[in-house]
Amino acid sequence: MRFRRKQIYAAAWALLLSIFVARNAPVLITHLLHEKIIPAKPNASMDHFLEALLLVREPTTRLDEIFSRLPAGSPILFVSARNNDRWDFVYSAVCYLTWPRKIDKVELQPNERFSADMFPGTSVLFCGTPATNTDARSRESIGPNLTLIAPR
């Protein structure tokens, strides 16, 4: 009796596994052929989310390049709209990617404007808000939603 119970148990699990494989194998093969599976890179998951928010291919590489050109001790200010979960995620991701740099945050109301000229020597990262026009600073666009204005 005990031997028969083990056989039924094993058969049930084998049946469930075969149903799972039969149902999901075609989907897995399709994703592999069309490269929809994220490659295993250190920032793969971060790239996956940031690409959708910033509309830039390989945003972590792009952010690394841009921040490596800034002086290590230079202050950075992140400017975005208040109560926007998308830009809060971008802020957290930028802080994570640029650690140990300290990045301060300014959240604007819908009718509020921010002037980068009020913070000389500070790099300002505008996220989801239009960057101010200024001649004294260099501007670098990181897609349509993120602009870095660095001191010259």
PDB file of C-alpha atoms in Angstrom:
ATOM      1  CA  MET A   1       0.000   0.000   0.000  1.00  0.00           C
ATOM      2  CA  ARG A   2       2.778   2.401   0.925  1.00  0.00           C
ATOM      3  CA  PHE A   3       4.674   1.649  -2.299  1.00  0.00           C
ATOM      4  CA  ARG A   4       1.553   2.338  -4.362  1.00  0.00           C
ATOM      5  CA  ARG A   5       1.037   5.716  -2.654  1.00  0.00           C
ATOM      6  CA  LYS A   6       4.586   6.774  -3.592  1.00  0.00           C
ATOM      7  CA  GLN A   7       3.965   5.751  -7.196  1.00  0.00           C
ATOM      8  CA  ILE A   8       0.769   7.806  -7.371  1.00  0.00           C
ATOM      9  CA  TYR A   9       2.542  10.774  -5.787  1.00  0.00           C
ATOM     10  CA  ALA A  10       5.448  10.549  -8.261  1.00  0.00           C
ATOM     11  CA  ALA A  11       3.064  10.090 -11.192  1.00  0.00           C
ATOM     12  CA  ALA A  12       1.048  13.159 -10.178  1.00  0.00           C
ATOM     13  CA  TRP A  13       4.163  15.316  -9.997  1.00  0.00           C
ATOM     14  CA  ALA A  14       5.420  13.919 -13.314  1.00  0.00           C
ATOM     15  CA  LEU A  15       2.065  14.770 -14.895  1.00  0.00           C
ATOM     16  CA  LEU A  16       2.154  18.318 -13.514  1.00  0.00           C
ATOM     17  CA  LEU A  17       5.742  18.788 -14.739  1.00  0.00           C
ATOM     18  CA  SER A  18       4.906  17.505 -18.219  1.00  0.00           C
ATOM     19  CA  ILE A  19       1.874  19.842 -18.420  1.00  0.00           C
ATOM     20  CA  PHE A  20       4.069  22.754 -17.328  1.00  0.00           C
ATOM     21  CA  VAL A  21       6.735  21.942 -19.938  1.00  0.00           C
ATOM     22  CA  ALA A  22       4.194  21.357 -22.723  1.00  0.00           C
ATOM     23  CA  ARG A  23       2.433  24.631 -21.936  1.00  0.00           C
ATOM     24  CA  ASN A  24       5.482  26.872 -21.435  1.00  0.00           C
ATOM     25  CA  ALA A  25       8.166  25.456 -23.745  1.00  0.00           C
ATOM     26  CA  PRO A  26       6.779  27.153 -26.890  1.00  0.00           C
ATOM     27  CA  VAL A  27       6.649  30.511 -25.083  1.00  0.00           C
ATOM     28  CA  LEU A  28      10.208  30.085 -23.793  1.00  0.00           C
ATOM     29  CA  ILE A  29      11.490  29.159 -27.257  1.00  0.00           C
ATOM     30  CA  THR A  30       9.737  32.160 -28.803  1.00  0.00           C
ATOM     31  CA  HIS A  31      11.263  34.505 -26.226  1.00  0.00           C
ATOM     32  CA  LEU A  32      14.708  33.012 -26.756  1.00  0.00           C
ATOM     33  CA  LEU A  33      14.446  33.391 -30.532  1.00  0.00           C
ATOM     34  CA  HIS A  34      13.244  36.995 -30.323  1.00  0.00           C
ATOM     35  CA  GLU A  35      15.735  37.941 -27.575  1.00  0.00           C
ATOM     36  CA  LYS A  36      13.057  39.021 -25.085  1.00  0.00           C
ATOM     37  CA  ILE A  37      14.921  37.476 -22.173  1.00  0.00           C
ATOM     38  CA  ILE A  38      17.125  39.901 -20.259  1.00  0.00           C
ATOM     39  CA  PRO A  39      20.810  38.945 -20.519  1.00  0.00           C
ATOM     40  CA  ALA A  40      22.580  38.321 -17.234  1.00  0.00           C
ATOM     41  CA  LYS A  41      24.573  41.544 -16.767  1.00  0.00           C
ATOM     42  CA  PRO A  42      25.211  43.395 -13.501  1.00  0.00           C
ATOM     43  CA  ASN A  43      22.678  46.156 -14.269  1.00  0.00           C
ATOM     44  CA  ALA A  44      20.263  44.153 -16.457  1.00  0.00           C
ATOM     45  CA  SER A  45      17.202  44.596 -14.276  1.00  0.00           C
ATOM     46  CA  MET A  46      17.956  48.292 -13.680  1.00  0.00           C
ATOM     47  CA  ASP A  47      18.392  48.797 -17.447  1.00  0.00           C
ATOM     48  CA  HIS A  48      15.085  47.048 -18.091  1.00  0.00           C
ATOM     49  CA  PHE A  49      13.120  49.472 -15.902  1.00  0.00           C
ATOM     50  CA  LEU A  50      15.073  52.636 -16.726  1.00  0.00           C
ATOM     51  CA  GLU A  51      14.852  52.042 -20.493  1.00  0.00           C
ATOM     52  CA  ALA A  52      11.072  52.223 -20.242  1.00  0.00           C
ATOM     53  CA  LEU A  53      11.121  55.385 -18.101  1.00  0.00           C
ATOM     54  CA  LEU A  54      13.951  57.307 -19.763  1.00  0.00           C
ATOM     55  CA  LEU A  55      13.466  55.985 -23.323  1.00  0.00           C
ATOM     56  CA  VAL A  56      17.215  55.353 -23.698  1.00  0.00           C
ATOM     57  CA  ARG A  57      19.053  52.141 -24.616  1.00  0.00           C
ATOM     58  CA  GLU A  58      21.402  50.914 -21.859  1.00  0.00           C
ATOM     59  CA  PRO A  59      20.753  53.862 -19.531  1.00  0.00           C
ATOM     60  CA  THR A  60      23.075  52.610 -16.777  1.00  0.00           C
ATOM     61  CA  THR A  61      26.048  52.715 -19.150  1.00  0.00           C
ATOM     62  CA  ARG A  62      25.044  56.194 -20.301  1.00  0.00           C
ATOM     63  CA  LEU A  63      24.648  57.447 -16.727  1.00  0.00           C
ATOM     64  CA  ASP A  64      28.010  55.936 -15.735  1.00  0.00           C
ATOM     65  CA  GLU A  65      29.723  57.733 -18.643  1.00  0.00           C
ATOM     66  CA  ILE A  66      28.161  61.085 -17.813  1.00  0.00           C
ATOM     67  CA  PHE A  67      28.762  60.935 -14.059  1.00  0.00           C
ATOM     68  CA  SER A  68      32.363  59.776 -14.529  1.00  0.00           C
ATOM     69  CA  ARG A  69      33.088  63.110 -16.249  1.00  0.00           C
ATOM     70  CA  LEU A  70      31.876  65.116 -13.256  1.00  0.00           C
ATOM     71  CA  PRO A  71      34.288  65.906 -10.426  1.00  0.00           C
ATOM     72  CA  ALA A  72      33.935  63.306  -7.640  1.00  0.00           C
ATOM     73  CA  GLY A  73      33.106  65.839  -4.934  1.00  0.00           C
ATOM     74  CA  SER A  74      30.816  68.068  -6.969  1.00  0.00           C
ATOM     75  CA  PRO A  75      27.292  68.403  -5.558  1.00  0.00           C
ATOM     76  CA  ILE A  76      24.394  67.096  -7.638  1.00  0.00           C
ATOM     77  CA  LEU A  77      20.773  68.199  -7.425  1.00  0.00           C
ATOM     78  CA  PHE A  78      17.934  66.039  -8.826  1.00  0.00           C
ATOM     79  CA  VAL A  79      14.910  68.106  -9.883  1.00  0.00           C
ATOM     80  CA  SER A  80      11.555  66.458 -10.621  1.00  0.00           C
ATOM     81  CA  ALA A  81       7.815  66.907 -10.215  1.00  0.00           C
ATOM     82  CA  ARG A  82       6.339  66.344  -6.761  1.00  0.00           C
ATOM     83  CA  ASN A  83       4.488  63.063  -6.045  1.00  0.00           C
ATOM     84  CA  ASN A  84       5.537  61.281  -9.228  1.00  0.00           C
ATOM     85  CA  ASP A  85       6.389  57.625  -8.573  1.00  0.00           C
ATOM     86  CA  ARG A  86       8.159  57.218 -11.928  1.00  0.00           C
ATOM     87  CA  TRP A  87      10.641  60.000 -11.213  1.00  0.00           C
ATOM     88  CA  ASP A  88      11.040  58.854  -7.611  1.00  0.00           C
ATOM     89  CA  PHE A  89      12.169  55.486  -8.982  1.00  0.00           C
ATOM     90  CA  VAL A  90      14.592  57.224 -11.371  1.00  0.00           C
ATOM     91  CA  TYR A  91      15.977  59.259  -8.447  1.00  0.00           C
ATOM     92  CA  SER A  92      16.494  56.115  -6.375  1.00  0.00           C
ATOM     93  CA  ALA A  93      18.120  54.344  -9.321  1.00  0.00           C
ATOM     94  CA  VAL A  94      20.475  57.257  -9.998  1.00  0.00           C
ATOM     95  CA  CYS A  95      21.439  57.393  -6.314  1.00  0.00           C
ATOM     96  CA  TYR A  96      22.113  53.653  -6.376  1.00  0.00           C
ATOM     97  CA  LEU A  97      24.139  53.771  -9.598  1.00  0.00           C
ATOM     98  CA  THR A  98      26.259  56.756  -8.583  1.00  0.00           C
ATOM     99  CA  TRP A  99      26.927  55.714  -4.993  1.00  0.00           C
ATOM    100  CA  PRO A 100      28.848  57.027  -2.937  1.00  0.00           C
ATOM    101  CA  ARG A 101      27.931  60.375  -4.492  1.00  0.00           C
ATOM    102  CA  LYS A 102      25.322  62.256  -2.502  1.00  0.00           C
ATOM    103  CA  ILE A 103      22.465  63.536  -4.612  1.00  0.00           C
ATOM    104  CA  ASP A 104      19.976  66.002  -3.158  1.00  0.00           C
ATOM    105  CA  LYS A 105      16.428  66.204  -4.441  1.00  0.00           C
ATOM    106  CA  VAL A 106      14.108  69.107  -5.222  1.00  0.00           C
ATOM    107  CA  GLU A 107      10.449  68.387  -5.972  1.00  0.00           C
ATOM    108  CA  LEU A 108       8.494  71.020  -7.870  1.00  0.00           C
ATOM    109  CA  GLN A 109       4.797  71.791  -7.837  1.00  0.00           C
ATOM    110  CA  PRO A 110       3.132  71.775 -11.292  1.00  0.00           C
ATOM    111  CA  ASN A 111       3.340  75.580 -11.697  1.00  0.00           C
ATOM    112  CA  GLU A 112       6.800  75.955 -10.121  1.00  0.00           C
ATOM    113  CA  ARG A 113      10.026  76.568 -12.100  1.00  0.00           C
ATOM    114  CA  PHE A 114      13.599  75.885 -11.026  1.00  0.00           C
ATOM    115  CA  SER A 115      16.648  77.923 -11.971  1.00  0.00           C
ATOM    116  CA  ALA A 116      19.975  76.129 -12.075  1.00  0.00           C
ATOM    117  CA  ASP A 117      21.710  79.530 -11.940  1.00  0.00           C
ATOM    118  CA  MET A 118      20.850  79.757  -8.226  1.00  0.00           C
ATOM    119  CA  PHE A 119      23.281  76.890  -7.500  1.00  0.00           C
ATOM    120  CA  PRO A 120      26.708  77.755  -8.910  1.00  0.00           C
ATOM    121  CA  GLY A 121      29.155  74.855  -9.002  1.00  0.00           C
ATOM    122  CA  THR A 122      26.323  72.324  -8.707  1.00  0.00           C
ATOM    123  CA  SER A 123      25.326  69.813 -11.371  1.00  0.00           C
ATOM    124  CA  VAL A 124      21.553  69.736 -11.822  1.00  0.00           C
ATOM    125  CA  LEU A 125      19.724  66.688 -13.149  1.00  0.00           C
ATOM    126  CA  PHE A 126      16.255  67.558 -14.503  1.00  0.00           C
ATOM    127  CA  CYS A 127      13.916  64.567 -14.659  1.00  0.00           C
ATOM    128  CA  GLY A 128      10.532  64.867 -16.330  1.00  0.00           C
ATOM    129  CA  THR A 129      10.631  68.664 -16.117  1.00  0.00           C
ATOM    130  CA  PRO A 130      12.031  71.076 -18.692  1.00  0.00           C
ATOM    131  CA  ALA A 131      15.599  72.124 -18.010  1.00  0.00           C
ATOM    132  CA  THR A 132      16.269  75.821 -17.668  1.00  0.00           C
ATOM    133  CA  ASN A 133      18.156  77.568 -20.441  1.00  0.00           C
ATOM    134  CA  THR A 134      21.472  78.952 -19.334  1.00  0.00           C
ATOM    135  CA  ASP A 135      24.697  79.860 -21.117  1.00  0.00           C
ATOM    136  CA  ALA A 136      26.998  79.443 -18.114  1.00  0.00           C
ATOM    137  CA  ARG A 137      26.508  75.662 -17.952  1.00  0.00           C
ATOM    138  CA  SER A 138      26.927  72.717 -20.279  1.00  0.00           C
ATOM    139  CA  ARG A 139      23.828  70.682 -21.083  1.00  0.00           C
ATOM    140  CA  GLU A 140      23.710  66.946 -21.758  1.00  0.00           C
ATOM    141  CA  SER A 141      20.511  65.140 -22.662  1.00  0.00           C
ATOM    142  CA  ILE A 142      20.000  61.572 -21.474  1.00  0.00           C
ATOM    143  CA  GLY A 143      16.924  60.868 -23.536  1.00  0.00           C
ATOM    144  CA  PRO A 144      13.756  62.967 -23.589  1.00  0.00           C
ATOM    145  CA  ASN A 145      13.093  62.714 -19.835  1.00  0.00           C
ATOM    146  CA  LEU A 146      16.494  63.395 -18.252  1.00  0.00           C
ATOM    147  CA  THR A 147      18.848  66.342 -18.746  1.00  0.00           C
ATOM    148  CA  LEU A 148      22.072  67.058 -16.893  1.00  0.00           C
ATOM    149  CA  ILE A 149      23.224  70.638 -16.605  1.00  0.00           C
ATOM    150  CA  ALA A 150      26.792  70.650 -15.350  1.00  0.00           C
ATOM    151  CA  PRO A 151      28.920  73.610 -14.302  1.00  0.00           C
ATOM    152  CA  ARG A 152      31.561  74.542 -16.873  1.00  0.00           C
TER     153      ARG A 152
END
